[in-house]
PDB file of C-alpha atoms in Angstrom:
ATOM      1  CA  MET A 119      79.589  91.232  95.820  1.00 60.00           C
ATOM      2  CA  THR A 120      80.677  93.849  98.342  1.00 88.00           C
ATOM      3  CA  ILE A 121      84.164  94.194  99.726  1.00 96.00           C
ATOM      4  CA  LYS A 122      84.030  94.381 103.502  1.00 97.00           C
ATOM      5  CA  LEU A 123      86.944  95.762 105.495  1.00 98.00           C
ATOM      6  CA  TYR A 124      87.031  94.932 109.203  1.00 98.00           C
ATOM      7  CA  GLY A 125      88.848  97.179 111.647  1.00 97.00           C
ATOM      8  CA  HIS A 126      88.840 100.322 113.761  1.00 97.00           C
ATOM      9  CA  PRO A 127      89.604 103.846 112.476  1.00 97.00           C
ATOM     10  CA  PHE A 128      92.226 104.475 115.182  1.00 97.00           C
ATOM     11  CA  ALA A 129      94.239 101.306 114.499  1.00 96.00           C
ATOM     12  CA  ALA A 130      97.558 101.899 112.745  1.00 96.00           C
ATOM     13  CA  PHE A 131      97.468  98.796 110.565  1.00 97.00           C
ATOM     14  CA  VAL A 132      93.879  99.522 109.532  1.00 98.00           C
ATOM     15  CA  TRP A 133      95.056 102.941 108.327  1.00 98.00           C
ATOM     16  CA  LYS A 134      97.290 101.163 105.820  1.00 98.00           C
ATOM     17  CA  ALA A 135      94.358  99.435 104.149  1.00 98.00           C
ATOM     18  CA  LEU A 136      92.159 102.534 104.289  1.00 98.00           C
ATOM     19  CA  ILE A 137      94.846 104.709 102.679  1.00 98.00           C
ATOM     20  CA  ALA A 138      95.217 102.206  99.835  1.00 97.00           C
ATOM     21  CA  ALA A 139      91.444 102.050  99.342  1.00 97.00           C
ATOM     22  CA  TYR A 140      91.117 105.831  99.274  1.00 97.00           C
ATOM     23  CA  GLU A 141      94.082 106.218  96.940  1.00 96.00           C
ATOM     24  CA  ARG A 142      92.558 103.833  94.422  1.00 95.00           C
ATOM     25  CA  ASP A 143      88.891 104.743  95.049  1.00 94.00           C
ATOM     26  CA  VAL A 144      87.987 101.172  95.943  1.00 95.00           C
ATOM     27  CA  ARG A 145      84.387 100.853  97.101  1.00 93.00           C
ATOM     28  CA  PHE A 146      83.979  98.915 100.332  1.00 96.00           C
ATOM     29  CA  GLU A 147      81.838  98.549 103.428  1.00 96.00           C
ATOM     30  CA  PHE A 148      83.689  99.366 106.651  1.00 97.00           C
ATOM     31  CA  CYS A 149      82.844  96.925 109.444  1.00 97.00           C
ATOM     32  CA  MET A 150      83.611  98.563 112.772  1.00 97.00           C
ATOM     33  CA  ILE A 151      85.219  96.439 115.473  1.00 96.00           C
ATOM     34  CA  ASP A 152      83.998  97.733 118.825  1.00 95.00           C
ATOM     35  CA  ALA A 153      81.613  96.895 121.657  1.00 93.00           C
ATOM     36  CA  GLU A 154      78.650  98.294 119.742  1.00 95.00           C
ATOM     37  CA  HIS A 155      79.143  95.858 116.845  1.00 96.00           C
ATOM     38  CA  PRO A 156      79.547  92.397 118.421  1.00 95.00           C
ATOM     39  CA  GLU A 157      78.704  90.707 115.128  1.00 96.00           C
ATOM     40  CA  ASN A 158      81.840  92.231 113.577  1.00 96.00           C
ATOM     41  CA  SER A 159      83.962  91.151 116.533  1.00 95.00           C
ATOM     42  CA  GLU A 160      82.680  87.614 116.100  1.00 95.00           C
ATOM     43  CA  ARG A 161      83.479  87.736 112.405  1.00 96.00           C
ATOM     44  CA  ILE A 162      87.042  89.022 112.890  1.00 96.00           C
ATOM     45  CA  ALA A 163      87.645  86.151 115.302  1.00 95.00           C
ATOM     46  CA  GLU A 164      86.834  83.821 112.413  1.00 95.00           C
ATOM     47  CA  LEU A 165      88.905  85.721 109.869  1.00 96.00           C
ATOM     48  CA  SER A 166      92.098  86.211 111.892  1.00 93.00           C
ATOM     49  CA  PRO A 167      93.835  83.575 114.051  1.00 91.00           C
ATOM     50  CA  THR A 168      94.304  86.102 116.882  1.00 90.00           C
ATOM     51  CA  GLY A 169      91.393  88.419 116.159  1.00 90.00           C
ATOM     52  CA  GLN A 170      93.715  91.137 114.865  1.00 92.00           C
ATOM     53  CA  PHE A 171      92.660  93.471 112.108  1.00 94.00           C
ATOM     54  CA  PRO A 172      92.387  94.522 109.365  1.00 96.00           C
ATOM     55  CA  ALA A 173      90.787  91.701 107.478  1.00 97.00           C
ATOM     56  CA  LEU A 174      88.923  91.786 104.179  1.00 97.00           C
ATOM     57  CA  THR A 175      86.184  89.706 102.653  1.00 97.00           C
ATOM     58  CA  ASP A 176      85.008  89.748  99.058  1.00 96.00           C
ATOM     59  CA  GLY A 177      82.276  87.174  98.664  1.00 94.00           C
ATOM     60  CA  THR A 178      83.879  83.887  99.727  1.00 94.00           C
ATOM     61  CA  ARG A 179      87.408  85.350  99.561  1.00 95.00           C
ATOM     62  CA  GLU A 180      88.865  86.019 103.018  1.00 96.00           C
ATOM     63  CA  ILE A 181      92.162  87.889 103.509  1.00 97.00           C
ATOM     64  CA  THR A 182      93.950  88.839 106.705  1.00 96.00           C
ATOM     65  CA  GLN A 183      97.071  90.954 107.371  1.00 95.00           C
ATOM     66  CA  SER A 184      97.363  94.517 106.100  1.00 96.00           C
ATOM     67  CA  ASN A 185      99.889  93.993 103.297  1.00 97.00           C
ATOM     68  CA  PRO A 186      97.941  91.213 101.545  1.00 97.00           C
ATOM     69  CA  VAL A 187      94.758  93.269 101.979  1.00 97.00           C
ATOM     70  CA  ILE A 188      96.441  96.177 100.187  1.00 97.00           C
ATOM     71  CA  GLU A 189      97.742  93.906  97.447  1.00 96.00           C
ATOM     72  CA  TYR A 190      94.282  92.412  96.926  1.00 97.00           C
ATOM     73  CA  MET A 191      92.720  95.865  96.537  1.00 95.00           C
ATOM     74  CA  ASP A 192      95.124  96.526  93.658  1.00 95.00           C
ATOM     75  CA  ARG A 193      92.678  94.469  91.563  1.00 94.00           C
ATOM     76  CA  PHE A 194      90.147  97.286  91.777  1.00 92.00           C
ATOM     77  CA  GLY A 195      90.066 100.998  91.026  1.00 83.00           C
ATOM     78  CA  GLN A 196      91.786 102.995  88.299  1.00 83.00           C
ATOM     79  CA  ALA A 197      94.589 104.827  90.135  1.00 88.00           C
ATOM     80  CA  PRO A 198      98.208 103.582  90.137  1.00 91.00           C
ATOM     81  CA  ARG A 199      98.646 100.283  91.954  1.00 94.00           C
ATOM     82  CA  MET A 200     100.080 100.206  95.466  1.00 96.00           C
ATOM     83  CA  ILE A 201     102.400  97.404  94.304  1.00 96.00           C
ATOM     84  CA  PRO A 202     104.184  99.048  91.348  1.00 94.00           C
ATOM     85  CA  ASP A 203     104.264  97.188  88.045  1.00 93.00           C
ATOM     86  CA  ASP A 204     108.021  97.681  87.766  1.00 93.00           C
ATOM     87  CA  PRO A 205     109.643  94.669  89.526  1.00 94.00           C
ATOM     88  CA  GLU A 206     112.442  96.707  91.076  1.00 93.00           C
ATOM     89  CA  LEU A 207     110.071  99.348  92.434  1.00 92.00           C
ATOM     90  CA  ALA A 208     107.749  96.598  93.671  1.00 95.00           C
ATOM     91  CA  LEU A 209     110.602  94.940  95.559  1.00 94.00           C
ATOM     92  CA  THR A 210     111.711  98.223  97.127  1.00 93.00           C
ATOM     93  CA  SER A 211     108.127  99.100  98.050  1.00 95.00           C
ATOM     94  CA  ARG A 212     107.517  95.758  99.744  1.00 95.00           C
ATOM     95  CA  MET A 213     110.866  95.937 101.547  1.00 95.00           C
ATOM     96  CA  LEU A 214     110.182  99.405 102.928  1.00 95.00           C
ATOM     97  CA  ALA A 215     106.628  98.472 103.896  1.00 97.00           C
ATOM     98  CA  GLU A 216     108.008  95.585 105.936  1.00 96.00           C
ATOM     99  CA  ALA A 217     110.638  97.903 107.438  1.00 96.00           C
ATOM    100  CA  PHE A 218     108.030 100.417 108.596  1.00 97.00           C
ATOM    101  CA  ASP A 219     105.896  97.591 109.998  1.00 97.00           C
ATOM    102  CA  ALA A 220     108.704  95.832 111.849  1.00 97.00           C
ATOM    103  CA  TYR A 221     111.116  98.619 112.772  1.00 97.00           C
ATOM    104  CA  VAL A 222     108.754 101.535 113.462  1.00 97.00           C
ATOM    105  CA  ALA A 223     105.274 100.192 114.118  1.00 96.00           C
ATOM    106  CA  GLY A 224     106.706  97.243 116.089  1.00 95.00           C
ATOM    107  CA  PRO A 225     108.636  99.278 118.706  1.00 95.00           C
ATOM    108  CA  MET A 226     105.822 101.830 118.779  1.00 94.00           C
ATOM    109  CA  GLN A 227     103.332  99.139 119.699  1.00 93.00           C
ATOM    110  CA  SER A 228     105.716  97.845 122.368  1.00 93.00           C
ATOM    111  CA  ILE A 229     105.671 101.262 124.023  1.00 92.00           C
ATOM    112  CA  VAL A 230     101.881 101.382 123.846  1.00 91.00           C
ATOM    113  CA  GLY A 231     101.671  97.851 125.222  1.00 89.00           C
ATOM    114  CA  GLU A 232     103.837  98.834 128.158  1.00 89.00           C
ATOM    115  CA  ALA A 233     101.532 101.763 128.931  1.00 87.00           C
ATOM    116  CA  LEU A 234      98.530  99.420 128.873  1.00 88.00           C
ATOM    117  CA  ARG A 235     100.000  97.160 131.559  1.00 91.00           C
ATOM    118  CA  PRO A 236      98.851  97.592 135.164  1.00 87.00           C
ATOM    119  CA  LYS A 237     101.066 100.205 136.797  1.00 84.00           C
ATOM    120  CA  GLU A 238     102.794  97.684 139.047  1.00 84.00           C
ATOM    121  CA  GLN A 239     103.768  95.547 136.024  1.00 89.00           C
ATOM    122  CA  ARG A 240     105.321  98.286 133.909  1.00 86.00           C
ATOM    123  CA  ASP A 241     109.033  98.160 133.194  1.00 85.00           C
ATOM    124  CA  PRO A 242     110.647 101.459 132.134  1.00 85.00           C
ATOM    125  CA  GLY A 243     113.501  99.407 130.705  1.00 89.00           C
ATOM    126  CA  ARG A 244     111.270  97.793 128.099  1.00 90.00           C
ATOM    127  CA  ALA A 245     109.990 101.168 126.918  1.00 90.00           C
ATOM    128  CA  ALA A 246     113.545 102.513 126.801  1.00 93.00           C
ATOM    129  CA  GLN A 247     114.655  99.561 124.666  1.00 95.00           C
ATOM    130  CA  ALA A 248     111.791 100.178 122.253  1.00 94.00           C
ATOM    131  CA  LYS A 249     112.737 103.860 121.973  1.00 96.00           C
ATOM    132  CA  ALA A 250     116.333 102.882 121.283  1.00 96.00           C
ATOM    133  CA  LYS A 251     115.088 100.670 118.448  1.00 97.00           C
ATOM    134  CA  LEU A 252     113.113 103.598 117.083  1.00 97.00           C
ATOM    135  CA  ASP A 253     116.261 105.740 117.124  1.00 97.00           C
ATOM    136  CA  GLN A 254     118.044 103.097 115.065  1.00 97.00           C
ATOM    137  CA  SER A 255     115.103 102.838 112.674  1.00 97.00           C
ATOM    138  CA  TYR A 256     114.784 106.599 112.284  1.00 98.00           C
ATOM    139  CA  ALA A 257     118.456 106.861 111.339  1.00 97.00           C
ATOM    140  CA  TRP A 258     118.264 103.976 108.852  1.00 96.00           C
ATOM    141  CA  LEU A 259     115.092 105.249 107.214  1.00 96.00           C
ATOM    142  CA  ALA A 260     116.402 108.815 106.984  1.00 95.00           C
ATOM    143  CA  ARG A 261     119.192 107.477 104.767  1.00 93.00           C
ATOM    144  CA  HIS A 262     116.698 105.705 102.490  1.00 90.00           C
ATOM    145  CA  ILE A 263     114.038 108.408 102.158  1.00 89.00           C
ATOM    146  CA  GLY A 264     114.598 111.118  99.596  1.00 84.00           C
ATOM    147  CA  THR A 265     112.475 114.136  98.792  1.00 87.00           C
ATOM    148  CA  GLY A 266     109.600 112.198  97.226  1.00 90.00           C
ATOM    149  CA  TRP A 267     107.781 109.118  98.427  1.00 95.00           C
ATOM    150  CA  ALA A 268     109.311 106.069 100.085  1.00 94.00           C
ATOM    151  CA  ASN A 269     110.419 104.396  96.857  1.00 88.00           C
ATOM    152  CA  GLY A 270     110.951 107.621  94.901  1.00 87.00           C
ATOM    153  CA  ALA A 271     108.278 109.192  92.709  1.00 82.00           C
ATOM    154  CA  THR A 272     105.501 106.624  93.139  1.00 89.00           C
ATOM    155  CA  PHE A 273     103.123 106.505  96.120  1.00 96.00           C
ATOM    156  CA  SER A 274     102.984 102.833  97.091  1.00 97.00           C
ATOM    157  CA  ILE A 275     102.364 100.242  99.766  1.00 97.00           C
ATOM    158  CA  ALA A 276     105.495 101.534 101.495  1.00 97.00           C
ATOM    159  CA  ASP A 277     103.831 104.898 102.043  1.00 98.00           C
ATOM    160  CA  CYS A 278     100.648 103.206 103.251  1.00 98.00           C
ATOM    161  CA  ALA A 279     102.793 101.544 105.924  1.00 98.00           C
ATOM    162  CA  ALA A 280     104.866 104.628 106.673  1.00 98.00           C
ATOM    163  CA  ALA A 281     101.969 107.003 107.303  1.00 98.00           C
ATOM    164  CA  PRO A 282     100.487 105.380 110.441  1.00 98.00           C
ATOM    165  CA  ALA A 283     103.819 104.079 111.744  1.00 98.00           C
ATOM    166  CA  LEU A 284     105.498 107.490 111.637  1.00 98.00           C
ATOM    167  CA  PHE A 285     102.345 109.315 112.742  1.00 98.00           C
ATOM    168  CA  TYR A 286     102.020 107.433 116.021  1.00 97.00           C
ATOM    169  CA  ALA A 287     105.730 106.848 116.638  1.00 97.00           C
ATOM    170  CA  ASP A 288     106.385 110.595 116.519  1.00 97.00           C
ATOM    171  CA  TRP A 289     103.777 111.081 119.241  1.00 96.00           C
ATOM    172  CA  MET A 290     105.675 108.952 121.721  1.00 92.00           C
ATOM    173  CA  HIS A 291     109.282 109.364 120.561  1.00 95.00           C
ATOM    174  CA  PRO A 292     109.697 112.414 118.304  1.00 96.00           C
ATOM    175  CA  ILE A 293     111.417 112.009 114.962  1.00 97.00           C
ATOM    176  CA  PRO A 294     114.534 114.197 114.683  1.00 97.00           C
ATOM    177  CA  ASP A 295     114.591 117.060 112.213  1.00 96.00           C
ATOM    178  CA  GLY A 296     115.687 115.933 108.779  1.00 95.00           C
ATOM    179  CA  ALA A 297     114.583 113.791 105.860  1.00 95.00           C
ATOM    180  CA  LEU A 298     112.327 111.424 107.798  1.00 97.00           C
ATOM    181  CA  LYS A 299     110.473 114.168 109.642  1.00 97.00           C
ATOM    182  CA  ALA A 300     109.983 116.057 106.384  1.00 97.00           C
ATOM    183  CA  TYR A 301     108.657 112.858 104.797  1.00 97.00           C
ATOM    184  CA  ARG A 302     106.127 112.471 107.643  1.00 98.00           C
ATOM    185  CA  ALA A 303     104.952 116.012 106.958  1.00 97.00           C
ATOM    186  CA  ARG A 304     104.525 115.224 103.245  1.00 97.00           C
ATOM    187  CA  LEU A 305     102.488 112.163 104.095  1.00 98.00           C
ATOM    188  CA  LEU A 306     100.119 114.228 106.238  1.00 98.00           C
ATOM    189  CA  GLN A 307      99.443 116.461 103.236  1.00 97.00           C
ATOM    190  CA  ARG A 308      98.432 113.535 101.041  1.00 97.00           C
ATOM    191  CA  PRO A 309      94.587 113.591 100.759  1.00 97.00           C
ATOM    192  CA  ALA A 310      94.134 109.879 101.531  1.00 98.00           C
ATOM    193  CA  VAL A 311      96.351 110.159 104.620  1.00 98.00           C
ATOM    194  CA  ALA A 312      94.681 113.375 105.780  1.00 98.00           C
ATOM    195  CA  ARG A 313      91.344 111.586 105.480  1.00 98.00           C
ATOM    196  CA  VAL A 314      92.306 108.696 107.773  1.00 98.00           C
ATOM    197  CA  VAL A 315      93.804 111.153 110.276  1.00 98.00           C
ATOM    198  CA  ASP A 316      90.507 113.056 110.378  1.00 97.00           C
ATOM    199  CA  GLU A 317      88.424 109.887 110.618  1.00 97.00           C
ATOM    200  CA  ALA A 318      90.503 108.739 113.592  1.00 97.00           C
ATOM    201  CA  ARG A 319      90.406 112.111 115.370  1.00 96.00           C
ATOM    202  CA  PRO A 320      87.281 111.336 117.475  1.00 95.00           C
ATOM    203  CA  TYR A 321      89.065 108.330 119.018  1.00 95.00           C
ATOM    204  CA  ARG A 322      92.237 110.055 120.250  1.00 94.00           C
ATOM    205  CA  SER A 323      91.115 109.678 123.854  1.00 92.00           C
ATOM    206  CA  LEU A 324      91.842 105.952 123.428  1.00 90.00           C
ATOM    207  CA  PHE A 325      95.579 106.637 123.170  1.00 91.00           C
ATOM    208  CA  PRO A 326      96.977 105.352 126.490  1.00 88.00           C
ATOM    209  CA  LEU A 327      99.871 107.818 126.667  1.00 88.00           C
ATOM    210  CA  GLY A 328      97.687 110.858 126.120  1.00 87.00           C
ATOM    211  CA  ALA A 329      97.396 112.103 122.554  1.00 87.00           C
ATOM    212  CA  PRO A 330      99.311 115.336 121.923  1.00 89.00           C
ATOM    213  CA  ASP A 331      97.403 118.323 120.619  1.00 87.00           C
ATOM    214  CA  ARG A 332      98.954 118.030 117.163  1.00 91.00           C
ATOM    215  CA  ASP A 333      99.071 115.798 114.114  1.00 91.00           C
TER     216      ASP A 333
END
């Protein structure tokens, strides 16, 4: 059986699954969701209640949502698991993954969503509120991130979530100098993260706010 991962290389939540797969050297077939692959778009509509990705199939097994996809891929490969074996580290990793999803990726996507609205329907107040939430999240995360990875010494699901969330959020609302910005820089040096950044590079024109000329 072949693991199939459905998504798009520019999508933040797809990055999470790709980073985990590359970290653990999990073999999979990437199923591109775009206009040129209507069969994959039809399949993702079956796999996800709203057609959102990523989603994974492994034979008859069907999994949606990025965190469960990452956890499922822990069954394969030889590298350290993205959900640490130690219960305390596992709890911290899951907590921080959820924090990056909800408190960084969430407001970031709100800003992008506002930019995608027709000009006459945009509300600067909504974007400002999302940026204020990012400021709160940046400050909270800066107090929780040390000089290693999100949960300390072990690269985990939390870092899979942090990499795309911080990457894109910094484009639209820069992270202040300090622990969190330094952590983002460390993530970009991680080979699996650098790989997804490079794979997404051809699609930067899709960014509705205009992609900056930097990583």
